Short mmCIF file of C-alpha atoms in Angstrom, two decimals:
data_model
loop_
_atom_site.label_atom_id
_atom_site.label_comp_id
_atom_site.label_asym_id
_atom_site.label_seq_id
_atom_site.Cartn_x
_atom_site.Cartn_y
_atom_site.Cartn_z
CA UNK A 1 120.55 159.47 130.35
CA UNK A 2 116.69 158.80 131.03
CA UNK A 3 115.70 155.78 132.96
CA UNK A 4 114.06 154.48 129.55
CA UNK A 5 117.67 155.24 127.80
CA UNK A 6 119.39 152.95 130.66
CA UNK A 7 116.99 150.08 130.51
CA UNK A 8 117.46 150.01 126.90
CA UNK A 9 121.17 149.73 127.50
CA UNK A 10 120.98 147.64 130.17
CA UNK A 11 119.61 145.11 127.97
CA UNK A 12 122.72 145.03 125.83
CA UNK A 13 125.36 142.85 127.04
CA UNK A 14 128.24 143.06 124.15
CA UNK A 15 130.35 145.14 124.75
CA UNK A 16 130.13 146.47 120.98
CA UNK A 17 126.75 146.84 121.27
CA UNK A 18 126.78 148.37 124.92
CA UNK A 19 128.88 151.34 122.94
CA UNK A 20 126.64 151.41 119.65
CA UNK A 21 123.80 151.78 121.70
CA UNK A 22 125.27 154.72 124.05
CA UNK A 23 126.54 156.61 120.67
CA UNK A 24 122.55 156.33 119.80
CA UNK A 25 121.45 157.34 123.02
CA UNK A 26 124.23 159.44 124.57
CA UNK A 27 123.33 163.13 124.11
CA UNK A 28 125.88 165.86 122.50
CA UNK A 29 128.57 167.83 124.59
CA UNK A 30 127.73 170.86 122.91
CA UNK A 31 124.62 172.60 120.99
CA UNK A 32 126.87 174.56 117.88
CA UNK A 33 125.24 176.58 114.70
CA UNK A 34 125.87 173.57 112.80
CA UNK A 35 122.50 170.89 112.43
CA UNK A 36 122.94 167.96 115.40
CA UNK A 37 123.52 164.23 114.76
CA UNK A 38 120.90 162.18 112.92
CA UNK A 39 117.98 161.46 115.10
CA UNK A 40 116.72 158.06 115.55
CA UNK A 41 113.71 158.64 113.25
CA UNK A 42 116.59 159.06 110.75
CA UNK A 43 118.02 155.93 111.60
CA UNK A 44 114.56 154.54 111.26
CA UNK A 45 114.92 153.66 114.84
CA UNK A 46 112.69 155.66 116.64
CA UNK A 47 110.65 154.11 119.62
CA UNK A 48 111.85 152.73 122.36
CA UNK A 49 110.81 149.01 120.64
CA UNK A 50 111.96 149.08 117.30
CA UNK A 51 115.40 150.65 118.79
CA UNK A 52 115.46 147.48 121.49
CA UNK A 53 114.89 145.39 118.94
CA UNK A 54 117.19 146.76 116.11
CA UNK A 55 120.41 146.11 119.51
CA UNK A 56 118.81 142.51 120.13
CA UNK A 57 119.72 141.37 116.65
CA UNK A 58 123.14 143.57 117.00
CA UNK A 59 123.86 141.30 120.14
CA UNK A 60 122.54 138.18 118.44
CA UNK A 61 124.83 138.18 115.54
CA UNK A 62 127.80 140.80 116.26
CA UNK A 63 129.73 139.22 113.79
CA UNK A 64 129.61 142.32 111.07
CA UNK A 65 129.61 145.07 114.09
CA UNK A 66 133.12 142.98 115.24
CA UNK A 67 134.28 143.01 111.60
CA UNK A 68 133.94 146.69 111.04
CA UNK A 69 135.15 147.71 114.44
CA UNK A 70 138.45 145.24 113.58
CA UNK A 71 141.42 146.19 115.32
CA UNK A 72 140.10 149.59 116.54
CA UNK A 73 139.47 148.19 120.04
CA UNK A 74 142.96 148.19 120.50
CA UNK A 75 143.82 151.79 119.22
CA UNK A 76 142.34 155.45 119.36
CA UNK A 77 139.58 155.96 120.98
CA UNK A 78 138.48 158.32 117.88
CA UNK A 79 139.11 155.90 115.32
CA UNK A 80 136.65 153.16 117.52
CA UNK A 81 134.20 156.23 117.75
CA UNK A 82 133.95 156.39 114.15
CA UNK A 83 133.95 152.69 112.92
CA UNK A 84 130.71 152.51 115.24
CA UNK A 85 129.38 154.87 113.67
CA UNK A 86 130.14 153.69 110.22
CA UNK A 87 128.50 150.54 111.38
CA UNK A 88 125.24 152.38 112.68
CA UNK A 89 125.27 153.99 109.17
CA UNK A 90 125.53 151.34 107.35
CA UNK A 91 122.99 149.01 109.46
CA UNK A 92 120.42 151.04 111.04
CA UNK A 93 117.05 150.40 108.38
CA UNK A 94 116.83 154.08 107.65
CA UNK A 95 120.21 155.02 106.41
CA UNK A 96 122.82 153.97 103.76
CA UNK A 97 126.28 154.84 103.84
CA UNK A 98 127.95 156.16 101.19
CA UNK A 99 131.82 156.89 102.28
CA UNK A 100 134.00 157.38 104.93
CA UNK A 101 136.69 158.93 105.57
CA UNK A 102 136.81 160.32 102.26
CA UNK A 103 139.73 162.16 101.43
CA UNK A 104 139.62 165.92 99.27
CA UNK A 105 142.22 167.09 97.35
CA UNK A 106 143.33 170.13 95.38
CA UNK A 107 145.52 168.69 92.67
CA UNK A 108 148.57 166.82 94.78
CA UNK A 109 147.28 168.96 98.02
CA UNK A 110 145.49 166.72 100.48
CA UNK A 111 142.62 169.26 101.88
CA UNK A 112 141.42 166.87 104.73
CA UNK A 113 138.86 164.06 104.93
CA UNK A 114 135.13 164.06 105.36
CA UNK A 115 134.47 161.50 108.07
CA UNK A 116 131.41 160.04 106.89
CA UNK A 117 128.87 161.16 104.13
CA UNK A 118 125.28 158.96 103.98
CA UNK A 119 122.04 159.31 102.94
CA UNK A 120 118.48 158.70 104.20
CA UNK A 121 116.49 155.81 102.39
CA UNK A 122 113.74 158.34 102.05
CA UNK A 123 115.64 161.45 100.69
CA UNK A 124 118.64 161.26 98.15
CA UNK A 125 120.70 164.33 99.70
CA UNK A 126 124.44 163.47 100.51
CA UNK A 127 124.87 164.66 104.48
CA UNK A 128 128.27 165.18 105.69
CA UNK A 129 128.46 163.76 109.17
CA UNK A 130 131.38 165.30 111.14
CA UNK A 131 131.94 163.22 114.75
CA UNK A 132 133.75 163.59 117.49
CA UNK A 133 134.34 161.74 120.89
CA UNK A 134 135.80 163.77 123.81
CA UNK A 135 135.82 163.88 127.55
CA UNK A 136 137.20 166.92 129.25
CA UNK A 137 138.29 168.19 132.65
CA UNK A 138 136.90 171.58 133.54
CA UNK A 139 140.26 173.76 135.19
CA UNK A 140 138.69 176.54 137.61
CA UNK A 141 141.64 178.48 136.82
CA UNK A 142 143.28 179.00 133.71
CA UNK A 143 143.22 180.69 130.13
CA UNK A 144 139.73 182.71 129.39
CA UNK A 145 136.72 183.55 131.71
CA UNK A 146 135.44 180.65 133.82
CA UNK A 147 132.86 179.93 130.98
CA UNK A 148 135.76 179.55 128.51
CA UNK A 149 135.79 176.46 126.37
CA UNK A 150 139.59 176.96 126.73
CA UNK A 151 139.46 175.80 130.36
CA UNK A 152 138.41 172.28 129.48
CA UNK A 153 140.97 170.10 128.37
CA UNK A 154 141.62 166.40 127.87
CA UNK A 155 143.14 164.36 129.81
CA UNK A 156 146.76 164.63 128.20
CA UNK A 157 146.82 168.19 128.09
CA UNK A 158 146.76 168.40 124.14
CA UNK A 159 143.88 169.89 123.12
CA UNK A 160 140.75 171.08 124.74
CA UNK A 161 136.52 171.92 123.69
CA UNK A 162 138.36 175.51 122.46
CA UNK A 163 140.44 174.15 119.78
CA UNK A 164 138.10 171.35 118.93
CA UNK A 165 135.29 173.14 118.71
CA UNK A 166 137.63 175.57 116.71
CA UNK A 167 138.57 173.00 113.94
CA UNK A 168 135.46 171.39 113.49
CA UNK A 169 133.88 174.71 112.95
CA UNK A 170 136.27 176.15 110.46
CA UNK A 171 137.36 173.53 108.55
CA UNK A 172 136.43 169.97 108.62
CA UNK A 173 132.53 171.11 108.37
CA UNK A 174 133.57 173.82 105.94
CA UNK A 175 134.91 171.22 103.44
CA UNK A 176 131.80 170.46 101.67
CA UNK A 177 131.72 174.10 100.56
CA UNK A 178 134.82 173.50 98.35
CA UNK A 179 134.15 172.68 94.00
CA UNK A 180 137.15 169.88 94.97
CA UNK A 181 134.34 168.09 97.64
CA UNK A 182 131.31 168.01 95.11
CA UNK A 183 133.50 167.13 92.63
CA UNK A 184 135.02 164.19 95.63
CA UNK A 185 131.42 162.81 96.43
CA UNK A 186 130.49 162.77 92.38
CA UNK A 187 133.70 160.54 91.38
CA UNK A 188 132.86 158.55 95.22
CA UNK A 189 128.77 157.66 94.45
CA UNK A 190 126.76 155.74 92.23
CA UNK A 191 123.84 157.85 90.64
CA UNK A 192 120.75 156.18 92.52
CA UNK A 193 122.86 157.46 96.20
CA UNK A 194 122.35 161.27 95.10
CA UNK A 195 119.11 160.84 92.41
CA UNK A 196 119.22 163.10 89.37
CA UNK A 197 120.35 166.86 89.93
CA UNK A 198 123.66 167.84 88.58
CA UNK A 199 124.00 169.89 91.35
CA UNK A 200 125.32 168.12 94.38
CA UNK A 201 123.60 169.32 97.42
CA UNK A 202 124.88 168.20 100.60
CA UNK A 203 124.20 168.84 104.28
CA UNK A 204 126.52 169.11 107.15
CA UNK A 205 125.97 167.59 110.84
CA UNK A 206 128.15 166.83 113.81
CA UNK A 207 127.95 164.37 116.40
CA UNK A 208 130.11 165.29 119.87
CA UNK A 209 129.22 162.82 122.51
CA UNK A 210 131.00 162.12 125.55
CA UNK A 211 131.38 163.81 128.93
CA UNK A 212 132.09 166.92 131.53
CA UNK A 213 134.39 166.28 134.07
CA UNK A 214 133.90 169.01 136.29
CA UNK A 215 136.70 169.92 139.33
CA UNK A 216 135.52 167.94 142.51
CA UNK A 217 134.46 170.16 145.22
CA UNK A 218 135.40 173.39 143.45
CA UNK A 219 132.12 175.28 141.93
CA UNK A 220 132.73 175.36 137.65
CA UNK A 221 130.21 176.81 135.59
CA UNK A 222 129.40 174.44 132.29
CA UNK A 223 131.15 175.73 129.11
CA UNK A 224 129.83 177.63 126.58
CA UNK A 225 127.48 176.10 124.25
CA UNK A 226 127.13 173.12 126.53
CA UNK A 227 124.29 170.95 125.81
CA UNK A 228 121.46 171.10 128.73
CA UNK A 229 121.52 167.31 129.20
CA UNK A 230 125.79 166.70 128.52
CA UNK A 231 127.11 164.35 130.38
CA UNK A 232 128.77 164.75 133.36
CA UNK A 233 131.79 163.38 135.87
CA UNK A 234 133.50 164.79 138.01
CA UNK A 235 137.64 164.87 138.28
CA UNK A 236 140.04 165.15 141.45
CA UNK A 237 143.52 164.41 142.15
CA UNK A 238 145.05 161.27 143.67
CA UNK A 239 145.95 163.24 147.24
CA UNK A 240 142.26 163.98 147.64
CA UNK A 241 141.14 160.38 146.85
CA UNK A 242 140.97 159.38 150.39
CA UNK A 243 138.92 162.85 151.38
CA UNK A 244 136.16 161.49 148.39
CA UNK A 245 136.34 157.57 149.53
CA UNK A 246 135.55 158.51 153.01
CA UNK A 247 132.52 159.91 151.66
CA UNK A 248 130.96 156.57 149.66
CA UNK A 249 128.65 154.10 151.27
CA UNK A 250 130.25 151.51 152.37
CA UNK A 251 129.22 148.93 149.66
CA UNK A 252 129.98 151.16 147.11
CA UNK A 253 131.50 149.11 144.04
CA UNK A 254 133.74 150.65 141.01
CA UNK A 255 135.22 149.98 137.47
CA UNK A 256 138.49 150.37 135.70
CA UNK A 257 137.61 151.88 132.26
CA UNK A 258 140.08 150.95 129.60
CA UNK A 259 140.55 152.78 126.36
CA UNK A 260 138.37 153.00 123.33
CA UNK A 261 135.30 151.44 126.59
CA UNK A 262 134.75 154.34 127.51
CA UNK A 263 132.05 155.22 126.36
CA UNK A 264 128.81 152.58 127.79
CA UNK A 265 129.61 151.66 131.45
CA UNK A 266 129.99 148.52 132.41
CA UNK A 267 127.02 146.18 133.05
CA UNK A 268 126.78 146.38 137.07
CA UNK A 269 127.86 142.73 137.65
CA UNK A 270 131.14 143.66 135.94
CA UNK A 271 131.60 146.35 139.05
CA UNK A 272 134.18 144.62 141.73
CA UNK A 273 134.80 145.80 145.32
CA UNK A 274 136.05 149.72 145.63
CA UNK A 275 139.11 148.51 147.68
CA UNK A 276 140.19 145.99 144.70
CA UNK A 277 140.35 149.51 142.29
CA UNK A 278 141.64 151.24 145.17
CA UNK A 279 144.97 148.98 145.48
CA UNK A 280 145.38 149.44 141.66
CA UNK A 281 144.69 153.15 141.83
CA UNK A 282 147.87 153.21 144.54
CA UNK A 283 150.38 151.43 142.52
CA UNK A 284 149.55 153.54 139.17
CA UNK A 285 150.35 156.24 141.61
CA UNK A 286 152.95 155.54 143.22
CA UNK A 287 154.96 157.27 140.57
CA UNK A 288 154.42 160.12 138.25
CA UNK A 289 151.08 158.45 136.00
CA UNK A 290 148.89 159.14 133.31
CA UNK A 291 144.77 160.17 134.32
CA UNK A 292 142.80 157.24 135.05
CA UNK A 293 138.83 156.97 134.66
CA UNK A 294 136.59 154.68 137.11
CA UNK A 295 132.82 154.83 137.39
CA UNK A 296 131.24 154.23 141.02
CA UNK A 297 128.28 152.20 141.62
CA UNK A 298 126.47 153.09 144.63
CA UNK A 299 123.61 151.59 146.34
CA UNK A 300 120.19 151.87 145.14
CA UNK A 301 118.82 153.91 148.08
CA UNK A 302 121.48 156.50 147.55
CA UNK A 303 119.87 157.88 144.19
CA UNK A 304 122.08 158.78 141.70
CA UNK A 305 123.96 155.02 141.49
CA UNK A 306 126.54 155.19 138.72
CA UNK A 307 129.46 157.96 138.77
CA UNK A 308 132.18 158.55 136.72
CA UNK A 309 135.56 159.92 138.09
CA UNK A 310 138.81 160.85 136.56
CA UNK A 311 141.95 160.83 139.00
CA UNK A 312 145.03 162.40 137.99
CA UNK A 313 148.50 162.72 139.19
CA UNK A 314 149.22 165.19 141.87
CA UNK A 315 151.12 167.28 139.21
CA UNK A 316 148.73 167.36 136.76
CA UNK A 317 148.22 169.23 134.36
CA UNK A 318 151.89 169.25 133.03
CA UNK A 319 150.29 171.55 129.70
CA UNK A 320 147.59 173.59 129.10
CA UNK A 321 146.96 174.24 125.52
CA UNK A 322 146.20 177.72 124.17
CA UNK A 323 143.06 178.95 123.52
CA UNK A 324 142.72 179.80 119.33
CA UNK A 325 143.43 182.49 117.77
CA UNK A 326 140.51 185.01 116.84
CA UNK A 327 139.17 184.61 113.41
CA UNK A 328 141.37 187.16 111.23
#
């Protein structure tokens, strides 16, 4: 992110808010065919001011962003992702929206579900808004050339930016092609959402924030399609901690990051000593353990201060998932 993008987070203290703002200001994963997110001039937050002051009232009265984020903080981290942005939808003073996870069928056949479908104040047209929140390790071996989306995977091993990318592509953005969708949005929408025409037209965008973990010490090339500005982290395994510690400045502090917070860091005060994380790191370790993301926060004369890591288990991965099948 800019320096202008942090000190409009760092002005945000909920930790709600700290994640509303980074899904506004965080930048895509990937650049696809398919039209980006809605910008903040769609929002009718563009400028640096009217955005900072559209996440003060957020953080003076969270009580509707806590209500529609509900029990979400304690679940998936894609079902947190998208209640955000249902709530940025449904706030923000440009847009309105107008479902969510609206379901399509064919007769008793459930077709999928259209994550969120809004509307600018200014222009009547339906948009489909497919999002997505993912962080990926980069593997500098394994299925595909060393572009490959295939070789970046999540952290349990179950998908990867392949078969995401794959899905997303041809089929939940290809639902709003169907009769059984226009019909869907009709039945789903009063009149003044959509303005007069019969014909429903409706435009498709996706929103795929999150971040890169690329192989410490071990040269990866960014995927295909990756975004010029993604974010990126970096990934090693628990026997090569000590190797990367070694190399910190001393007073370098770190963060735990627990599930959906992933996505806004943590305000700096909330950073503790690296040798508190480091005693917590060993004892998750100490047997056969799931991946585990910190951020670093090094010292101001050092640069670049705030890093994200992802340490794994010696073992891991335990599964690689396929890359997709070619299109027929």
């Amino acid at each position: 992110m800019s320096e202008d993008d942090a000190a409009l987070l760092a002005r945000c203290h909920h930790p709600l808010v700290r994640d509303l703002a980074w899904i506004v200001l965080a930048p895509d994963l990937i650049r696809t065919p398919w039209p980006g997110r809605p910008s903040r001039a769609d929002l009718g937050l563009a400028g640096d001011d009217r955005l900072g002051d559209w996440l003060d009232e957020c953080e003076a009265n969270p009580q509707a962003l806590e209500r529609r984020v509900g029990n979400t903080v304690d679940g998936r981290m894609g079902h947190y992702h998208e209640r955000l942005w249902q709530y940025l939808l449904d706030a923000a003073p440009g847009t309105r929206l107008l479902a969510s996870n609206l379901r399509i069928h064919e007769g008793k056949r459930t077709l999928g579900e259209l994550d969120l479908l809004y509307r600018r104040l200014d222009d009547p047209t339906p948009v489909h808004l497919e999002v997505a929140i993912k962080f990926y390790l980069g593997l500098p071996a394994g299925p595909g050339p060393d572009n490959g989306q295939a070789r970046w995977i999540g952290p349990g091993g179950a998908d990867s930016l392949a078969t995401k990318r794959e899905h997303l592509d041809r089929h939940q953005l290809r639902l709003t092609e169907r009769v059984e969708t226009r019909t869907t949005i009709r039945q789903h929408t009063h009149p003044r959402d959509l303005g007069p025409s019969r014909e429903v037209v409706i435009r498709r965008q996706l929103a795929i924030p999150g971040v890169l973990f690329y192989p410490w010490q071990a040269p990866m090339p960014a995927p295909l399609e990756a975004a010029t500005a993604h974010l990126r982290g970096h990934w090693l395994r628990w026997g090569d901690w000590p190797r990367l510690r070694d190399g910190l400045a001393r007073d370098t502090r770190s963060a735990w990051l627990v599930k959906p917070h992933w996505l806004a860091l943590p305000r700096d005060e909330a950073f503790v000593p690296l040798r508190d994380v480091e005693a917590r790191l060993a004892q998750h370790f100490s047997r056969p353990a799931a991946p585990v993301q910190i951020a670093l926060l090094g010292p101001l004369a050092r640069g670049r201060r705030h890093q994200r890591l992802f340490i794994v288990d010696d073992s891991w991965p335990l599964q690689i998932p396929l890359p997709p099948r070619p299109p027929a």
